[in-house]
Amino acid sequence: MLVPFNYYTVPPRQRALANPKHRPCSAPLPLERRAIHRANGMEMVAVKDSAISENGTERTLYPYVTGTSVIGMKYKDGVILAADMGGSYGSTLRYKSVERIKHIGKHSLLGASGEISDFQEILRYLDELILYDNMWDDGNSLGPKEVHNYLTRVMYNRRNKFNPLWNSLVLGGVKNGQKYLGMVGMIGTHFEDNHVATGFGNHLARPILRAEWREDLSFEEAVKLLEKCLLVLLYRDRSAINKFQIAKITEEGVTISQPYALKTYWGFSAFQNPSKGVEGSW
Amino acid sequence: MDIDLSAPHSMGTTIIGVTYNGGVVLGADSRTSTGMYVANRASDKITQLTDNVYICRSGSAADSQVISDYVRYFLHQHTIQLGQPATVKVAANLVRLLSYQNKNMLQMGVIVGGWDKYEGGQIYSVPLGGTILKQPFAIGGSGSAYLYGFFDQAWKEGMSKDEAEKLVVKAVSLAIARDGASGGVVRTVTINADGVTKNFYTGDSLPLWHEELEPHNSLLDILLASGSPEPMST
């Protein structure tokens, strides 16, 4: 299934474009500008756009501390999610113990990529949602389908106000024997599937999952398949780090693993001496 | 080339917060710049929020000062209502709240550190955007770019107070050596069960790094000391 999702790069500073036609949205030119001198004394107008336009509304411009891919899939006993523990700050791998998979209520797991502060805010919203649900004290509890729908509404409404929560979310869960796995993007795109991935995972992990996923994977097989994907992401995604958490949810409950690292393989003979015979090439 | 004196005051900075066995040590440089000009060479970037919680500020001087003022005000009221000292977690989360809700307007990254009787010494990082992360140690500001490798190698769990303080001073001084936006003196604040200790390390008490020379009062002193008749070459 085609997902209209962009993998974005995070520029440290955005240049303001004077021509309104080229600006990312049709908001009027901001009033505030701050000029910062370059080290060599030349005056470069590297501006930080104020997000306050003339009519006083605000919008999130770009993410600062970001998480990379999350991958998830259904397996025999429930749903399993995996993500690394990195929080990148532009190209710096700044934080290395960020938990990007959290459990929501009794029946759901939420994994997020994108801006970590927005993910932390979403967790607060969900905390309140679950609290109010528990306060009814009626024996019912919100299942993954309901939580997914709530998140979809939140994300889409924010997008309509040009102030998105800059995240891609993976929501998995089991209720009454029914397994559920869904995704919501920052513009409100949402869908359900047997296996999902965010960010780079869309390009690198999903082809593997499409080829090798089956309905009746055991826990061990599912972990092995996820690790195959995680390894590819580690090799090929610049913002991935070698520290992962795998989380599973079954009818019995939630388990989030301790952080762990994977062994990487560098022993291909082609890696040994690639410049041999063609000095100066790579 | 005229220096732009109306450029906003920014604290290209080095800030550090480190937990040790019994409390925390916060450290910072002291340079505040307005464009290329050093507006204040002895600023105090470690600001008090409560008796037991301090904040290291980096980024826009104005933004971080005003947020600190608001948080100090809220914490003061909170302490009165609670009847006991505020916890570090509450202080850090108040900073996060203001940072996150005003993320489009603010340009500041801070480190909140302190000691309370429930959790002991704690360090919370609140970077651009308003993420909050509890960490055993944290670095921030423009000078921190030069310290990631240093801390990866030098940090260890369960240090003593002296080891932690030495580590912080060494780190800030290394960052000052390479970051044009950091400079001046190294200020530290140590917070533990016994209270708060503030320290101040000037350039002459810090070690010299690569290509840095021993400072003298004048060339004349060097010439006199060497005593050779033809000290200067043509």
XYZ file of C-alpha atoms in Angstrom:
516
model
C 0.000 0.000 0.000
C 1.487 3.326 -1.045
C 2.172 5.754 1.752
C 2.577 9.445 0.861
C 5.243 10.050 3.473
C 8.357 12.191 3.038
C 11.595 11.454 4.789
C 12.711 14.952 5.633
C 16.164 16.303 6.375
C 16.435 18.744 9.256
C 18.186 21.978 8.294
C 19.864 23.702 11.290
C 18.581 27.048 10.077
C 16.145 27.849 7.338
C 16.748 30.690 4.966
C 13.737 32.946 4.726
C 12.648 33.278 1.138
C 11.530 36.758 0.306
C 9.312 35.691 -2.568
C 6.019 34.472 -1.031
C 5.550 32.044 -3.932
C 8.519 29.979 -2.733
C 7.569 29.830 0.923
C 6.379 26.512 2.318
C 2.931 27.853 2.964
C 1.129 30.973 1.941
C 1.473 32.701 5.299
C 2.546 36.354 5.023
C 6.172 37.343 5.591
C 7.124 37.320 9.263
C 7.767 40.646 10.953
C 10.657 39.598 13.178
C 14.057 38.720 11.828
C 17.274 38.160 13.689
C 20.588 38.611 11.875
C 23.536 36.508 12.992
C 27.063 37.371 11.914
C 29.279 34.675 10.534
C 32.644 33.944 12.116
C 34.659 35.604 9.369
C 32.865 38.885 9.868
C 30.840 38.794 6.658
C 27.268 39.660 7.287
C 25.129 36.730 6.287
C 21.452 37.006 6.820
C 20.880 33.580 8.291
C 17.515 34.226 9.779
C 15.303 32.364 12.068
C 11.775 32.882 10.895
C 9.459 34.009 13.566
C 6.461 31.796 13.328
C 4.200 34.681 14.260
C 2.617 36.003 11.117
C 0.711 39.226 10.890
C -2.570 37.803 12.109
C -0.926 36.407 15.282
C -1.254 32.687 14.629
C 1.594 30.279 15.238
C 2.800 27.159 13.541
C 5.473 24.568 14.158
C 8.189 25.151 11.623
C 10.598 22.267 11.929
C 11.629 19.562 14.363
C 14.682 19.801 16.629
C 15.208 16.568 18.544
C 14.044 13.687 16.385
C 13.670 9.932 16.544
C 14.141 7.763 13.475
C 12.240 4.688 12.210
C 9.786 2.557 14.144
C 8.798 -0.855 12.754
C 5.903 -3.026 13.790
C 4.111 -6.179 12.796
C 1.425 -8.606 13.878
C 2.502 -12.091 14.869
C 0.823 -15.226 16.210
C 0.201 -14.054 19.797
C -0.194 -10.302 19.253
C 1.733 -7.322 17.961
C 5.455 -6.538 18.142
C 7.181 -3.138 17.749
C 10.826 -2.158 17.519
C 12.716 1.127 17.563
C 16.165 2.389 18.389
C 16.779 4.691 21.344
C 18.284 7.642 19.520
C 17.295 11.307 19.722
C 19.078 13.181 16.933
C 19.660 16.929 16.961
C 20.161 17.721 13.289
C 23.039 15.511 12.274
C 24.354 15.042 15.819
C 23.376 11.807 17.569
C 22.739 13.753 20.727
C 20.622 11.558 23.025
C 21.101 7.826 23.176
C 18.590 6.604 25.735
C 15.288 7.915 24.456
C 12.405 5.480 24.930
C 10.345 5.793 21.792
C 7.898 2.978 22.522
C 5.452 3.370 25.391
C 2.419 1.413 26.540
C -0.970 3.102 26.537
C -3.567 1.732 28.945
C -3.848 -2.048 29.104
C -4.271 -2.830 25.467
C -1.979 -0.648 23.346
C 1.620 0.191 22.478
C 2.647 3.476 20.871
C 5.871 3.974 18.959
C 6.846 7.370 17.579
C 9.375 8.887 15.232
C 9.864 12.601 14.647
C 10.032 15.437 17.173
C 10.432 14.024 20.692
C 8.843 16.986 22.479
C 5.666 16.484 20.421
C 5.709 12.766 21.259
C 6.009 13.618 24.954
C 3.018 15.942 24.567
C 1.009 13.200 22.824
C 1.789 10.891 25.754
C 0.344 13.512 28.071
C -2.847 13.740 26.000
C -3.170 9.946 26.019
C -2.521 9.841 29.752
C -5.498 12.115 30.245
C -7.602 10.075 27.816
C -6.874 6.836 29.653
C -7.426 8.481 33.025
C -10.877 9.706 32.076
C -11.646 6.298 30.628
C -10.662 4.645 33.915
C -12.706 7.129 35.907
C -15.884 5.805 34.338
C -15.074 2.623 36.243
C -17.467 0.690 34.078
C -15.351 -2.336 33.267
C -14.690 -1.047 29.752
C -11.328 0.135 28.573
C -10.161 1.883 25.424
C -8.748 -0.569 22.907
C -6.095 0.049 20.261
C -8.663 0.863 17.579
C -10.125 3.645 19.716
C -6.738 5.059 20.657
C -5.698 5.007 17.007
C -8.813 6.903 16.047
C -8.245 9.482 18.771
C -4.668 10.034 17.586
C -5.842 10.375 13.986
C -8.261 13.118 14.964
C -5.618 14.951 17.000
C -3.034 14.800 14.207
C -5.415 15.780 11.447
C -6.918 18.700 13.335
C -3.472 20.051 14.167
C -2.510 19.732 10.498
C -5.555 21.768 9.501
C -4.371 24.566 11.761
C -0.923 24.473 10.123
C 0.546 23.508 13.483
C 1.286 19.792 13.211
C 2.620 17.465 15.833
C 5.729 16.497 13.965
C 5.513 12.744 14.429
C 4.785 9.469 12.669
C 3.048 7.152 15.083
C 2.693 3.372 15.178
C -0.148 2.082 17.324
C -0.384 -1.626 18.063
C -2.514 -3.635 20.449
C -4.644 -6.638 21.291
C -8.141 -6.607 22.736
C -10.480 -9.532 23.121
C -8.212 -11.653 20.996
C -8.282 -9.161 18.112
C -4.858 -7.934 16.991
C -4.608 -4.356 15.726
C -1.771 -2.442 14.089
C -2.130 1.042 12.652
C -0.148 4.111 11.673
C -0.841 7.883 11.792
C 1.319 10.506 10.116
C 1.817 14.187 10.893
C -0.645 15.248 8.225
C -3.332 12.880 9.468
C -2.822 10.044 6.984
C -3.817 6.859 8.780
C -4.270 3.203 7.953
C -4.150 -0.317 9.332
C -1.946 -3.127 8.121
C -0.213 -6.362 9.095
C 3.170 -4.622 9.161
C 4.062 -0.923 9.249
C 7.139 1.270 9.449
C 7.945 4.970 9.732
C 10.636 7.117 8.153
C 13.472 5.229 6.552
C 11.773 2.023 7.606
C 9.245 2.595 4.858
C 11.962 2.243 2.263
C 14.241 -0.300 3.868
C 12.158 -2.452 6.202
C 8.825 -2.783 4.425
C 10.206 -4.609 1.368
C 11.724 -7.198 3.718
C 8.475 -7.479 5.642
C 6.450 -7.766 2.453
C 8.586 -10.706 1.374
C 8.923 -12.548 4.673
C 5.930 -11.758 6.897
C 3.437 -14.522 7.626
C 0.256 -14.649 9.695
C 1.527 -17.305 12.113
C 5.001 -16.083 13.087
C 6.120 -17.227 16.516
C 7.627 -14.663 18.910
C 11.145 -15.857 18.132
C 10.603 -15.701 14.372
C 9.060 -12.249 14.675
C 11.995 -10.949 16.697
C 14.452 -12.401 14.170
C 12.567 -10.746 11.311
C 12.464 -7.387 13.098
C 16.164 -7.632 13.888
C 16.881 -8.272 10.216
C 15.122 -4.970 9.460
C 16.781 -3.135 12.360
C 20.213 -4.218 11.120
C 19.571 -2.897 7.610
C 18.403 0.377 9.138
C 21.516 0.510 11.299
C 23.733 0.055 8.249
C 21.909 2.456 5.993
C 20.146 5.132 8.128
C 22.511 7.857 9.264
C 20.416 8.705 12.277
C 20.105 5.145 13.575
C 22.079 4.063 16.637
C 22.992 0.592 17.845
C 20.727 0.489 20.865
C 17.267 -0.961 20.497
C 14.125 -1.826 22.354
C 11.628 -4.418 21.188
C 8.141 -4.343 22.670
C 5.399 -6.903 22.435
C 1.753 -6.834 23.359
C -0.462 -9.871 23.749
C -3.774 -10.577 25.427
C -1.805 -11.135 28.654
C -0.147 -7.728 28.620
C 2.750 -5.533 27.579
C 6.494 -6.269 27.674
C 9.112 -3.726 26.673
C 12.601 -5.208 26.471
C 15.685 -3.762 28.120
C 17.934 -1.795 25.741
C 20.315 -3.992 23.737
C 22.706 -3.791 20.770
C 23.122 -5.954 17.660
C 26.310 -7.348 16.148
C 27.164 -5.925 12.755
C 28.907 -7.732 9.942
C 31.824 -6.235 8.056
C 33.541 -9.364 6.768
C 32.723 -9.189 3.077
C 35.843 -9.687 0.997
C 34.743 -6.768 -1.171
C 35.086 -4.549 1.895
C 38.666 -5.629 2.519
C 40.486 -3.558 -0.053
C 38.086 -1.812 -2.404
C 40.721 0.487 -3.907
C 42.968 -2.371 -5.027
C 43.930 -1.977 -8.645
C 41.998 1.292 -8.968
C 43.858 3.614 -6.592
C 42.045 6.861 -6.017
C 38.578 5.471 -6.536
C 36.293 4.244 -3.802
C 33.474 46.176 9.364
C 31.349 47.624 12.088
C 30.289 45.371 14.938
C 26.543 45.184 15.154
C 25.768 46.404 18.643
C 22.058 45.924 18.155
C 22.346 42.189 17.463
C 20.499 40.160 20.082
C 22.504 39.046 23.098
C 23.124 35.366 22.651
C 24.986 33.061 24.916
C 26.988 30.919 22.596
C 27.905 28.895 25.569
C 29.142 25.768 27.156
C 26.902 24.373 29.876
C 27.284 21.087 31.714
C 25.386 19.221 34.409
C 26.767 16.069 36.030
C 25.342 13.791 38.744
C 27.671 12.237 41.269
C 27.309 10.022 44.286
C 25.287 12.378 46.510
C 24.325 15.342 44.330
C 25.003 17.290 41.152
C 27.662 19.640 39.781
C 26.594 22.296 37.288
C 29.180 24.162 35.217
C 29.240 26.923 32.604
C 31.525 29.429 30.892
C 30.915 33.179 31.298
C 30.794 34.736 27.843
C 27.750 36.606 26.529
C 28.139 37.903 22.988
C 26.291 40.491 20.896
C 27.226 39.425 17.405
C 31.028 39.454 17.433
C 31.370 41.666 20.506
C 31.639 40.155 23.974
C 28.961 42.055 25.840
C 29.695 40.454 29.188
C 32.881 38.473 29.876
C 31.925 37.445 33.399
C 28.252 36.506 33.209
C 26.676 34.025 35.550
C 24.784 31.530 33.460
C 23.883 29.275 36.367
C 20.744 30.809 37.767
C 18.905 29.924 40.932
C 15.334 28.672 40.702
C 14.932 27.535 44.316
C 17.280 26.844 47.227
C 17.904 23.374 45.908
C 17.439 23.723 42.115
C 19.564 25.690 39.679
C 19.395 26.094 35.898
C 22.216 26.419 33.331
C 21.126 28.715 30.522
C 22.201 28.784 26.869
C 20.869 30.333 23.672
C 19.194 33.715 23.771
C 20.105 35.506 27.008
C 16.759 37.319 27.098
C 14.641 34.225 26.517
C 16.422 32.115 29.119
C 16.368 34.919 31.688
C 12.667 35.575 31.349
C 11.771 31.876 31.431
C 13.923 31.461 34.564
C 12.094 34.404 36.137
C 8.692 32.897 35.414
C 9.733 29.484 36.708
C 11.245 31.012 39.858
C 7.959 32.839 40.460
C 5.844 29.712 39.939
C 8.156 27.577 42.082
C 8.041 30.130 44.882
C 4.263 29.881 45.001
C 4.406 26.102 44.662
C 6.836 25.837 47.596
C 4.554 27.904 49.813
C 1.541 25.804 48.909
C 3.397 22.510 49.206
C 4.980 23.421 52.551
C 8.331 21.921 51.615
C 11.054 22.424 49.010
C 10.010 21.793 45.415
C 11.407 18.709 43.721
C 13.872 18.948 40.826
C 11.375 17.101 38.628
C 8.705 19.772 39.152
C 11.147 22.573 38.406
C 12.338 20.874 35.231
C 8.805 20.203 34.059
C 7.810 23.840 34.571
C 10.729 24.843 32.355
C 9.589 22.273 29.806
C 6.039 23.580 29.868
C 7.071 27.122 29.032
C 9.635 25.967 26.459
C 7.243 23.646 24.672
C 4.240 25.926 24.597
C 6.287 28.805 23.234
C 8.572 26.769 21.035
C 8.042 29.001 18.014
C 9.216 32.103 19.813
C 11.952 30.871 22.112
C 15.536 30.065 21.319
C 17.021 28.477 24.407
C 18.447 25.193 25.572
C 18.840 24.641 29.304
C 19.999 22.121 31.864
C 18.087 21.942 35.149
C 19.915 20.379 38.084
C 19.366 20.045 41.800
C 18.914 17.857 44.829
C 15.768 16.801 46.660
C 15.171 14.321 49.461
C 13.129 11.927 47.314
C 15.372 11.247 44.341
C 18.686 12.792 45.389
C 20.750 14.567 42.732
C 19.104 14.809 39.304
C 19.904 16.432 35.955
C 17.239 17.231 33.340
C 18.024 18.444 29.832
C 15.516 20.759 28.099
C 16.853 21.496 24.585
C 15.299 23.529 21.719
C 11.719 22.460 21.122
C 10.857 21.611 24.721
C 11.829 17.947 24.979
C 12.595 16.883 28.542
C 15.135 14.152 29.232
C 16.486 12.947 32.553
C 20.173 12.064 32.212
C 23.122 11.103 34.412
C 24.994 13.966 32.791
C 24.112 16.583 30.193
C 25.974 19.040 27.987
C 24.590 21.999 26.070
C 25.341 25.223 24.245
C 27.526 25.766 21.212
C 30.669 24.621 23.052
C 29.134 21.246 23.802
C 29.777 20.171 20.206
C 33.434 19.743 21.171
C 32.662 17.672 24.243
C 30.661 14.699 23.011
C 33.777 12.645 22.404
C 35.371 13.811 25.643
C 32.423 12.727 27.763
C 31.980 9.456 25.911
C 35.472 8.608 27.118
C 35.770 10.390 30.467
C 32.347 9.946 32.077
C 31.809 7.212 34.620
C 28.980 6.376 37.005
C 29.372 6.946 40.781
C 32.063 9.643 40.889
C 32.925 11.507 44.064
C 32.172 15.215 44.451
C 35.771 16.220 43.709
C 36.052 13.970 40.677
C 32.803 15.351 39.292
C 33.837 18.947 39.837
C 37.255 18.355 38.241
C 35.574 16.719 35.249
C 33.206 19.648 34.765
C 35.973 22.253 35.020
C 38.190 20.312 32.605
C 35.355 19.945 30.124
C 34.258 23.589 30.141
C 37.863 24.663 29.813
C 38.380 22.357 26.798
C 35.277 23.775 25.142
C 36.398 27.347 25.781
C 39.686 26.491 24.071
C 37.933 25.669 20.805
C 34.576 27.454 20.784
C 34.765 31.143 19.927
C 31.400 31.698 21.502
C 32.523 30.376 24.902
C 35.086 32.056 27.128
C 35.918 33.843 30.314
C 35.849 31.976 33.594
C 34.430 28.621 34.595
C 31.658 28.845 37.158
C 30.425 25.770 38.994
C 27.570 25.175 41.394
C 27.514 22.003 43.499
C 24.181 20.984 45.043
C 23.709 18.186 47.547
C 22.018 17.358 50.847
C 24.286 19.781 52.713
C 23.369 22.730 50.485
C 24.853 24.727 47.647
C 28.508 25.616 46.953
C 29.496 28.054 44.237
C 32.966 28.128 42.726
C 34.807 30.251 40.263
C 37.871 29.204 38.256
C 39.802 31.886 36.390
C 41.975 31.312 33.334
C 45.206 31.076 35.288
C 44.004 28.192 37.413
C 42.927 26.122 34.412
C 45.292 23.735 32.610
C 46.784 24.691 29.254
C 45.730 22.809 26.179
C 47.293 22.259 22.765
C 49.030 25.318 21.334
C 48.193 27.419 24.376
C 51.078 29.176 26.097
C 51.940 30.031 29.666
C 50.723 33.606 30.264
C 53.203 36.355 31.280
C 52.922 39.985 32.329
C 55.193 41.131 29.528
C 57.716 39.997 26.925
C 60.260 41.880 28.963
C 59.926 39.361 31.746
C 60.737 36.559 29.341
C 63.721 38.417 27.951
C 65.028 39.179 31.402
C 64.589 35.596 32.486
C 66.450 34.142 29.542
C 69.234 36.728 29.949
C 70.651 36.138 26.448
C 72.096 39.214 24.670
C 70.355 38.757 21.333
C 66.920 37.430 22.199
C 65.052 38.617 19.110
C 65.858 37.364 15.630
C 65.761 39.619 12.594
